[in-house]
Coordinates of C-alpha atoms in Angstrom, one line a residue:
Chain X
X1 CA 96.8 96.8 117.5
X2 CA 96.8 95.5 114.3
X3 CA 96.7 91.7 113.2
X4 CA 100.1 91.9 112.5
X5 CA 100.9 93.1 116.2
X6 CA 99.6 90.8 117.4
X7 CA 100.1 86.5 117.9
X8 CA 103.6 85.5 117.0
X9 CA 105.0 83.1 119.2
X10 CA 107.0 84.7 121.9
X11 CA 110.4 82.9 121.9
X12 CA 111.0 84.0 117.6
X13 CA 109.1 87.4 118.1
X14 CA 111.7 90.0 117.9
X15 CA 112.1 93.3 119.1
X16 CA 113.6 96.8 118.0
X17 CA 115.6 99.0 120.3
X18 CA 117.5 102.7 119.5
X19 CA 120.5 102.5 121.4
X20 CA 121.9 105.8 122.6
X21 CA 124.3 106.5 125.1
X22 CA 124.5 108.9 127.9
X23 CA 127.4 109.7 130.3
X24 CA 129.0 106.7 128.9
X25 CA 126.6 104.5 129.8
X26 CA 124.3 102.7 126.7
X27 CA 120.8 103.1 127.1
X28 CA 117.8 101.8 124.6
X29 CA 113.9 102.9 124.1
X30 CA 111.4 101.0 121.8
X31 CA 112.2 101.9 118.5
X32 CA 108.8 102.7 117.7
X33 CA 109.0 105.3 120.4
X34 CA 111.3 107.3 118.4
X35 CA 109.4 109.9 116.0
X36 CA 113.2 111.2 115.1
X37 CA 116.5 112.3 115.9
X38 CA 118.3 115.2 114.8
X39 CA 121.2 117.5 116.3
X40 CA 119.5 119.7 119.1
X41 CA 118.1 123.1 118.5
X42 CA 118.2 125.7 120.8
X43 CA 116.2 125.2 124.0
X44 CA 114.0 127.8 125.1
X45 CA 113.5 127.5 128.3
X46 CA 110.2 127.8 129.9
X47 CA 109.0 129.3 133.4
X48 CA 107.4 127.6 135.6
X49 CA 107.9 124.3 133.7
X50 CA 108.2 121.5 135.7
X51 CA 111.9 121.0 137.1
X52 CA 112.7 118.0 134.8
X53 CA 111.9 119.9 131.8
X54 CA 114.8 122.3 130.2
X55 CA 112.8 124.4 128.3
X56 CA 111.1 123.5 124.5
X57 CA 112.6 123.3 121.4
X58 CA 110.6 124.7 118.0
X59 CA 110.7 121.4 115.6
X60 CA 109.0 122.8 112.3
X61 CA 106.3 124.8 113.8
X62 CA 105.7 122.0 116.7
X63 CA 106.6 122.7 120.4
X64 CA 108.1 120.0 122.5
X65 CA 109.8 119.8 126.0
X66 CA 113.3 118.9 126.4
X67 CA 114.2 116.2 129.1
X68 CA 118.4 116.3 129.5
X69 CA 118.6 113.3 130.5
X70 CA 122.1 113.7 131.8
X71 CA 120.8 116.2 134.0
X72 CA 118.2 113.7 135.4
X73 CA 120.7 111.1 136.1
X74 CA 122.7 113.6 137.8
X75 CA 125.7 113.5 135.5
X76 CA 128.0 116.4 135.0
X77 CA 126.3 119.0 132.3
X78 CA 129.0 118.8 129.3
X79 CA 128.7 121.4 126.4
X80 CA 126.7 119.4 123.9
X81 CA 129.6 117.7 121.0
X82 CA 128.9 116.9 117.3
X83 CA 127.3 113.3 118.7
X84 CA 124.3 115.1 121.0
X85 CA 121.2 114.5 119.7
X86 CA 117.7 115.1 120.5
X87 CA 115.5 111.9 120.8
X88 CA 112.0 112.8 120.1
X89 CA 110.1 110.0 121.7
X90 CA 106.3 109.6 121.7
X91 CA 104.3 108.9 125.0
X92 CA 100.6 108.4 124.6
X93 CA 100.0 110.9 121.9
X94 CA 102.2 113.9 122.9
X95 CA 105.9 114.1 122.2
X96 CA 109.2 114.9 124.3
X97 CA 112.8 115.9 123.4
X98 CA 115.4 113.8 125.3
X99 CA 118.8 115.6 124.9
X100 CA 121.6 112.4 125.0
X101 CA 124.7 112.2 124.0
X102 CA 125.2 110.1 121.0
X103 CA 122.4 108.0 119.5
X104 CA 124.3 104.3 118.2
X105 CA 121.9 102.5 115.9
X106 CA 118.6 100.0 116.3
X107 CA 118.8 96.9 117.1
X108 CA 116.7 93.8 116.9
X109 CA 117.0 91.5 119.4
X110 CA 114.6 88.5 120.3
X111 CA 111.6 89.3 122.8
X112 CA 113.4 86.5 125.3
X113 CA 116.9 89.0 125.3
X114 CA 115.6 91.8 127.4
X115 CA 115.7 90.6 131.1
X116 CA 113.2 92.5 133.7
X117 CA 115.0 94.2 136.4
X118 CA 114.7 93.6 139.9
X119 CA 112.4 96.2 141.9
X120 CA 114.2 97.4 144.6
X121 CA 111.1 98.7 146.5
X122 CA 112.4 103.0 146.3
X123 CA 110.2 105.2 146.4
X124 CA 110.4 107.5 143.2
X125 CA 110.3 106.7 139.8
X126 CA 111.8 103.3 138.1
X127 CA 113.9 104.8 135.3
X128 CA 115.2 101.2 134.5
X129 CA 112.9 98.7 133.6
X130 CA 115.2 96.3 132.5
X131 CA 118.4 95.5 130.3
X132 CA 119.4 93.9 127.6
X133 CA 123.2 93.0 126.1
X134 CA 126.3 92.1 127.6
X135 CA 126.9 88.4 127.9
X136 CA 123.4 87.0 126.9
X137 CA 123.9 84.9 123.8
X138 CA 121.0 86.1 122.0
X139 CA 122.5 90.1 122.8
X140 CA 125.7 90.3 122.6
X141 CA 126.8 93.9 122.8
X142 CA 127.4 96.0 125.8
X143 CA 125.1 95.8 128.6
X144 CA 122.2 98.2 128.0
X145 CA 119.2 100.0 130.4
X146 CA 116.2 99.4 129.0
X147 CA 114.8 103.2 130.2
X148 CA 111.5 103.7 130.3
X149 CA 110.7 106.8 128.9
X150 CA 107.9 107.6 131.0
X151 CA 109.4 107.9 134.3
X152 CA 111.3 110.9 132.9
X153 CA 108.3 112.9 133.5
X154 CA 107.9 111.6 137.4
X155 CA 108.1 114.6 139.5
X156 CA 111.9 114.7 141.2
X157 CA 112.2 112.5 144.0
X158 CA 114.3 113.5 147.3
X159 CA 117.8 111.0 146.4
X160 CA 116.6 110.4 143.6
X161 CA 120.2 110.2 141.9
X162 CA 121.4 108.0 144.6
X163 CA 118.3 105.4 143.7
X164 CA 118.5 105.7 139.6
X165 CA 122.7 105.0 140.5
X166 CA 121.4 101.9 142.5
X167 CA 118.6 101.0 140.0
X168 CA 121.3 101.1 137.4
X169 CA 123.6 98.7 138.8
X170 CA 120.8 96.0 139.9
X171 CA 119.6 96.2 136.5
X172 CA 122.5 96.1 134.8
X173 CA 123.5 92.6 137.1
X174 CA 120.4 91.3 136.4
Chain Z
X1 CA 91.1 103.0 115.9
X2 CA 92.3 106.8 116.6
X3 CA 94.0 108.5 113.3
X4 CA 97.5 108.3 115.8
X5 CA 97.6 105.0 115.8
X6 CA 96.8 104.5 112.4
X7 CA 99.0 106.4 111.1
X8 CA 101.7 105.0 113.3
X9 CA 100.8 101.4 111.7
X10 CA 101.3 103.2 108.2
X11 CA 104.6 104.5 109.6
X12 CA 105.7 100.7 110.5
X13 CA 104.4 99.0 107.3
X14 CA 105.5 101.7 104.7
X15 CA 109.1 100.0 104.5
X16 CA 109.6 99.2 100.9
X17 CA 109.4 102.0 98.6
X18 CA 105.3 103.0 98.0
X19 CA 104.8 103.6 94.3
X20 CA 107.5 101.0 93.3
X21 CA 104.6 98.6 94.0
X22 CA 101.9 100.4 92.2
X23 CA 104.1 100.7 89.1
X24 CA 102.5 99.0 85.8
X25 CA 105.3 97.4 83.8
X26 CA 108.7 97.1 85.7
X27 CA 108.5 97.1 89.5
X28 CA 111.7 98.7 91.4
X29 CA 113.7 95.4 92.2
X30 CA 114.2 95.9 96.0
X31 CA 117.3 95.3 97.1
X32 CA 118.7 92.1 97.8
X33 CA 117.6 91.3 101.3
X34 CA 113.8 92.5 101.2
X35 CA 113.4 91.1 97.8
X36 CA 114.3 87.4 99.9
X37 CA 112.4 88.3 102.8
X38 CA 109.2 88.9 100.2
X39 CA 109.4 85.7 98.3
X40 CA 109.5 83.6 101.9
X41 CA 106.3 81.2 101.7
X42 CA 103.0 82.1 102.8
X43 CA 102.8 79.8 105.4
X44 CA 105.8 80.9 107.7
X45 CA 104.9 84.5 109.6
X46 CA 106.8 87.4 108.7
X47 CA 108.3 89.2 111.1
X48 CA 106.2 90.9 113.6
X49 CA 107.5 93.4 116.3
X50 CA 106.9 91.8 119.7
X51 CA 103.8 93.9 121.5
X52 CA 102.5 93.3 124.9
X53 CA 100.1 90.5 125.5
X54 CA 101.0 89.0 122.0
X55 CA 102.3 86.4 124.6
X56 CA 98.7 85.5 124.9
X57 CA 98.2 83.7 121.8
X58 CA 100.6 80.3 120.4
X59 CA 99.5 80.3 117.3
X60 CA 101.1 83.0 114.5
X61 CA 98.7 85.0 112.5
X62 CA 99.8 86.1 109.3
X63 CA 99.0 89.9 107.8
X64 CA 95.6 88.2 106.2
X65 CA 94.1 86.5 109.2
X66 CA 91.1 88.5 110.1
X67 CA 92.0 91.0 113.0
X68 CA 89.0 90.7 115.8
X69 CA 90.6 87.8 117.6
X70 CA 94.0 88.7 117.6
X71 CA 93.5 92.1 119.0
X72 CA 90.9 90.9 121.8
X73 CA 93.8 88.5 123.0
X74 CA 96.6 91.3 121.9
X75 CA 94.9 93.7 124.4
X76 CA 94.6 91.1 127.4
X77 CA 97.7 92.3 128.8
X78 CA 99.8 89.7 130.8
X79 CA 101.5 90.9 134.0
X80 CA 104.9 91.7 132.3
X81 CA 107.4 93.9 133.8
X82 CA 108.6 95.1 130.7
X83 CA 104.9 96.2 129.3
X84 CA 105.3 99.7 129.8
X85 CA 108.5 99.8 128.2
X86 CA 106.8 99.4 124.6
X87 CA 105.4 102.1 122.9
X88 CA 101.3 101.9 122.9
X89 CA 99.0 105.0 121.0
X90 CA 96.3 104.3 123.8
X91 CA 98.8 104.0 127.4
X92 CA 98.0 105.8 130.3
X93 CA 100.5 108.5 131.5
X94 CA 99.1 111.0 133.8
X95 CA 102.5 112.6 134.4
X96 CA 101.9 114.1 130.6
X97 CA 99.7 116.6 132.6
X98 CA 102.5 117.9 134.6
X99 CA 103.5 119.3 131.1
X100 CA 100.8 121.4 130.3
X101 CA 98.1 121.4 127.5
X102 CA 99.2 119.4 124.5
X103 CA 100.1 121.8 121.9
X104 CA 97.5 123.0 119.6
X105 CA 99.0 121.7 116.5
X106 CA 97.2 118.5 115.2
X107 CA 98.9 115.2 114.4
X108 CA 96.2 114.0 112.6
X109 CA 97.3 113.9 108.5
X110 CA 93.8 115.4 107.7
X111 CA 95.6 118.8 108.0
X112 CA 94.9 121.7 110.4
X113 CA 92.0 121.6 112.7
X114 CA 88.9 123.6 111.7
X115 CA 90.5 124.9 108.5
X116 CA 91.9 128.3 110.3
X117 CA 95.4 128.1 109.3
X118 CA 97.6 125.7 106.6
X119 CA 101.1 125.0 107.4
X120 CA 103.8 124.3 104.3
X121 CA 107.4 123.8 104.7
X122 CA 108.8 125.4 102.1
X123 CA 112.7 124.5 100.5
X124 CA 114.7 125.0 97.6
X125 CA 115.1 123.9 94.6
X126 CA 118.1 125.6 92.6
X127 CA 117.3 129.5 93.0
X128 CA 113.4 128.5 93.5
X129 CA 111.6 127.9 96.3
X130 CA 108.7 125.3 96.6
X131 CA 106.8 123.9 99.6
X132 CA 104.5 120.8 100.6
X133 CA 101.8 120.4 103.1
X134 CA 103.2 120.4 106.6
X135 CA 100.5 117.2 107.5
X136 CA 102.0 115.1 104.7
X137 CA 105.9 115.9 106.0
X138 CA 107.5 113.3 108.9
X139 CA 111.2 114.5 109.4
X140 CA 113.7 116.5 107.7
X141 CA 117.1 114.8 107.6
X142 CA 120.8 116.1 106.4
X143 CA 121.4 113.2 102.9
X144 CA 122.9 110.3 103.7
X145 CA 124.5 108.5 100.8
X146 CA 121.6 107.2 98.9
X147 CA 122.1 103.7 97.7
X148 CA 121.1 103.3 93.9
X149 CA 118.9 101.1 92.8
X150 CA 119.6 99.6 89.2
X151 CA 117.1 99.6 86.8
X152 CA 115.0 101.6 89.0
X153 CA 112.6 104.8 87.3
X154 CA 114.4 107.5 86.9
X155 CA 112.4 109.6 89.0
X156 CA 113.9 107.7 91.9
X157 CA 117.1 108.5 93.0
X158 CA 118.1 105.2 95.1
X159 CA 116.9 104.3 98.9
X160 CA 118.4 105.2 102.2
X161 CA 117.9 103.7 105.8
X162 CA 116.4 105.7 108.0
X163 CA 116.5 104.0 111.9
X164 CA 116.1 100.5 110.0
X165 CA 113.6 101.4 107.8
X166 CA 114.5 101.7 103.6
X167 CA 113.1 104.4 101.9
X168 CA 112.6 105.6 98.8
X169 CA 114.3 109.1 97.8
X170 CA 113.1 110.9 94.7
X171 CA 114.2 113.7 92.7
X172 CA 111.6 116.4 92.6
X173 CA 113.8 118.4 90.2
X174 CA 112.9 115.0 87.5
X175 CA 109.1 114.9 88.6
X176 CA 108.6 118.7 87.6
X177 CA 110.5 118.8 84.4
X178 CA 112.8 121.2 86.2
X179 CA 117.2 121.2 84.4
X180 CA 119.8 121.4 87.3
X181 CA 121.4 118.3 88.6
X182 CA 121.6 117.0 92.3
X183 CA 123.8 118.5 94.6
X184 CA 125.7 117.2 97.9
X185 CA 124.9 118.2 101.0
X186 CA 121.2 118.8 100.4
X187 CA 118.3 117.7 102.9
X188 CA 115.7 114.8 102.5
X189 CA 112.4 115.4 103.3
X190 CA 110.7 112.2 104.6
X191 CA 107.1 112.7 103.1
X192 CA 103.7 110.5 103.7
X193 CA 103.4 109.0 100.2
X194 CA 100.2 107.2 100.7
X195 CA 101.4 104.0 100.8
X196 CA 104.3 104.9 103.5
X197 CA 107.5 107.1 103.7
X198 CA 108.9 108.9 100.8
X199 CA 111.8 111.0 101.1
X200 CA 112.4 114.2 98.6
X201 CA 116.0 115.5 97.9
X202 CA 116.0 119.2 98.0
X203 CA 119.0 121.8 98.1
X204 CA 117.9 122.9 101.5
X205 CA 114.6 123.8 104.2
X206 CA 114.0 126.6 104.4
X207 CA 111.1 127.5 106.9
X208 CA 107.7 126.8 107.8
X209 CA 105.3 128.9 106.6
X210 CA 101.7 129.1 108.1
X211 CA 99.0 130.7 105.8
X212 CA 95.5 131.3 106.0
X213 CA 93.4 128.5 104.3
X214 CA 92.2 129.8 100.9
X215 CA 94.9 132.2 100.9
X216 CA 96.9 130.2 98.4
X217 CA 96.6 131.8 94.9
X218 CA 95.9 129.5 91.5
X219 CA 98.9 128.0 89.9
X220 CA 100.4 130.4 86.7
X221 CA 99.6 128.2 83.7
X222 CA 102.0 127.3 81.3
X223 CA 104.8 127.9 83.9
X224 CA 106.3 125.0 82.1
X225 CA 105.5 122.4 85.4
X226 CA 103.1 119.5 85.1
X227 CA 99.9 121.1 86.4
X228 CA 99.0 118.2 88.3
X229 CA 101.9 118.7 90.6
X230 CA 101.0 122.1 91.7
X231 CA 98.3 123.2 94.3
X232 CA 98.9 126.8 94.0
X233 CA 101.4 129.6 95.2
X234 CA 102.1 130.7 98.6
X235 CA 103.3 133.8 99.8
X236 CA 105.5 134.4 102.9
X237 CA 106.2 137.7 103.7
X238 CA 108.1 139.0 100.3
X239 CA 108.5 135.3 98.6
X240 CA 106.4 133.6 96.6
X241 CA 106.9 129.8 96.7
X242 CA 105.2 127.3 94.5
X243 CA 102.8 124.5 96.7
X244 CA 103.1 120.8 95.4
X245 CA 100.9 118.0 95.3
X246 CA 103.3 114.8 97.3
X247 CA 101.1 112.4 95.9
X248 CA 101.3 114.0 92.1
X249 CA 105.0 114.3 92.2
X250 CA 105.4 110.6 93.7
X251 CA 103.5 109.6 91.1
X252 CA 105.3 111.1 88.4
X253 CA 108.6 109.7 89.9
X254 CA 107.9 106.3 90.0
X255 CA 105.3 106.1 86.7
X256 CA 107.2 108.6 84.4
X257 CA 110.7 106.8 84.4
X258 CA 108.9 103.8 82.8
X259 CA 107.2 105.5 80.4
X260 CA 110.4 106.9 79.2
X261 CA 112.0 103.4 78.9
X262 CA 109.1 102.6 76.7
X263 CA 108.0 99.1 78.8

């Protein structure tokens, strides 16, 4: 963490989120997760990968998994359109693809704008930390799940879909 | 701190375009907004991402204010909900061993590990086809328009956004001497200038090539390009492409265009 990390008062220290959208739903990640986003390549898929992971795409010389993120919310599969991109996000210090459908822009909100979500005490992993937008006055915007990248790579939980459906509507009434 | 996290702070800072500030004589005028932003006083912070357990401290540090305290208070993390949501270099994610080894390739911009093997990503220019270090390259993107910049050198071609970020595109074609004018529908390549991002506009990527270290032969001399650009020549299978130096060619962007102006 650097000096300039670090210290600003909370209620002026702003944020900034990449807003994408998946199965018509808007979504956002820390922007500084983002490495890049470019059209998809081809996925190679992978045996034995874990079951969350499509395959791995070939990024100039670099191997990354792909996470369809559709898939893991348990969305209908749609053949990709001219939107789709692939999100490379960083996690720790490895990389992963998340195939989504259209990624809208970056946004800088204050710190005070994202509002936690309620836990809901499920078991399996808490795709929705939080959201931000809607009819906050400091947002404005359409409601959107702050997703937290990580929990992509939880192992699939038994109703899983049924409990990221409900995480996604407590968060999104929070 | 661990090279990834460094250079993720270089990634953050490098917003404004890297050699404009260098330059001797006439600086780039940035455009509008960041020039404003710059001349803000001293006294009032600039703007600082949020990061966990900045919540810890009142009082704002500004970019000179030594960095020991700051961080010891940074890294007391509060119990906030939303903590894991923000990127950190150092978090803990055991699931990342669910997908395997990390791959061999090394983020590190020191180049490949132990020397065994160089990568380049070569592209064209034209008919020709040159290549940079893969370490020094960040992304690859289709051109967006590129905003001009007036009075700027004429090395540099204008600035794009890239997720929020400005960037300064150059004109490789200007910083090797080389005729033939720019043409739509090319690629930037988003380069590690040193200083932060650099983005080169070239007629198109074509691969990347990985080579044997020492394999790369000595530039031809005379070849008509400024020898302080070139590292040496590659060859990939039947092709011979020509290796740059990013930091010479940045260089003669930004310095050249002034010279030529005669300030």
């Amino acid at each position: 963490m650097t000096a300039a990390d670090a210290g600003a008062s909370p209620a002026g220290a702003e944020v900034e989120l990449c807003a994408f959208r998946v199965g018509g739903e808007d979504y956002a990640v820390d922007v500084m997760r983002v490495r890049e986003v470019l059209p998809p390549p081809p996925v190679t898929p992978v045996p034995r990968a874990p079951p969350f992971v499509e395959g791995v795409v070939h990024l100039r010389g670099e191997v990354i998994p792909v996470v369809d993120v559709r898939e893991r919310f348990g969305l209908p599969i749609i053949p990709p359109t001219r939107r789709t991109r692939l999100l490379v996000v960083k996690v720790a210090d490895r990389h992963l693809g998340l195939v989504v459908d259209e990624v809208r822009e970056v946004l800088r909100l204050p710190r005070c704008a994202l509002r936690p979500a309620p836990l809901l005490g499920s078991t399996g992993p808490r795709f929705f930390v939080g959201a931000c937008g809607g009819d906050a006055p400091a947002g404005g915007g359409p409601v959107r799940l702050l997703l937290d990248v990580r929990a992509l790579l939880e192992p699939v939980s038994p109703g899983e879909r049924e409990a990221v459906r409900a995480q996604a509507r407590a968060a999104r009434g929070a | 701190m661990d090279s990834a996290e460094d250079r993720d702070s270089a990634e953050r800072d490098g917003t404004a375009p890297g050699p404009a500030e260098g330059a001797p004589a006439d600086p780039v005028p940035l455009p509008a907004g960041l020039a404003r932003a710059l001349e803000a006083p001293a006294a009032e912070p600039r703007f600082v991402t949020w990061r966990p357990g900045s919540d810890a401290r009142e009082v704002p540090v500004s970019p000179s204010a030594p960095a020991e305290d700051a961080g010891e208070a940074a890294r007391a993390e509060p119990d906030d909900p939303l903590a894991g949501f923000f990127y950190r270099p150092d978090e803990q994610v055991p699931t990342l061993l669910a997908l395997g080894p990390a791959p061999a390739r090394s983020e590190r911009p020191g180049g490949a590990a132990g020397g065994a093997r160089q990568e380049f990503l070569a592209f064209r220019l034209g008919a020709e086809t040159y290549a940079v270090e893969m370490a020094r390259v960040r992304e690859v993107l289709r051109a967006p328009p590129v905003t001009e910049v007036p009075r700027a050198p004429e090395g540099v071609l204008g600035v794009i956004t890239v997720r929020g970020d400005v960037v300064a595109v150059f004109d490789p074609r200007h910083a090797l001497g080389l005729a033939g004018a720019v043409r739509p529908g090319g690629r930037i390549v988003i380069v590690d200038g040193g200083e932060g991002a650099c983005g080169l506009l070239v007629d198109a990527v074509e691969s990347v090539v990985r080579l044997p270290a020492g394999s790369l032969e000595a530039p031809p001399r005379g070849g008509g390009l400024p020898p302080d650009c070139l590292v040496g020549v590659g060859r990939d299978r039947e092709r011979l492409f020509t290796v740059l130096d990013v930091a010479a060619l940045l260089r003669r962007g930004g310095a050249e265009g002034s010279a030529r102006d005669g300030r």
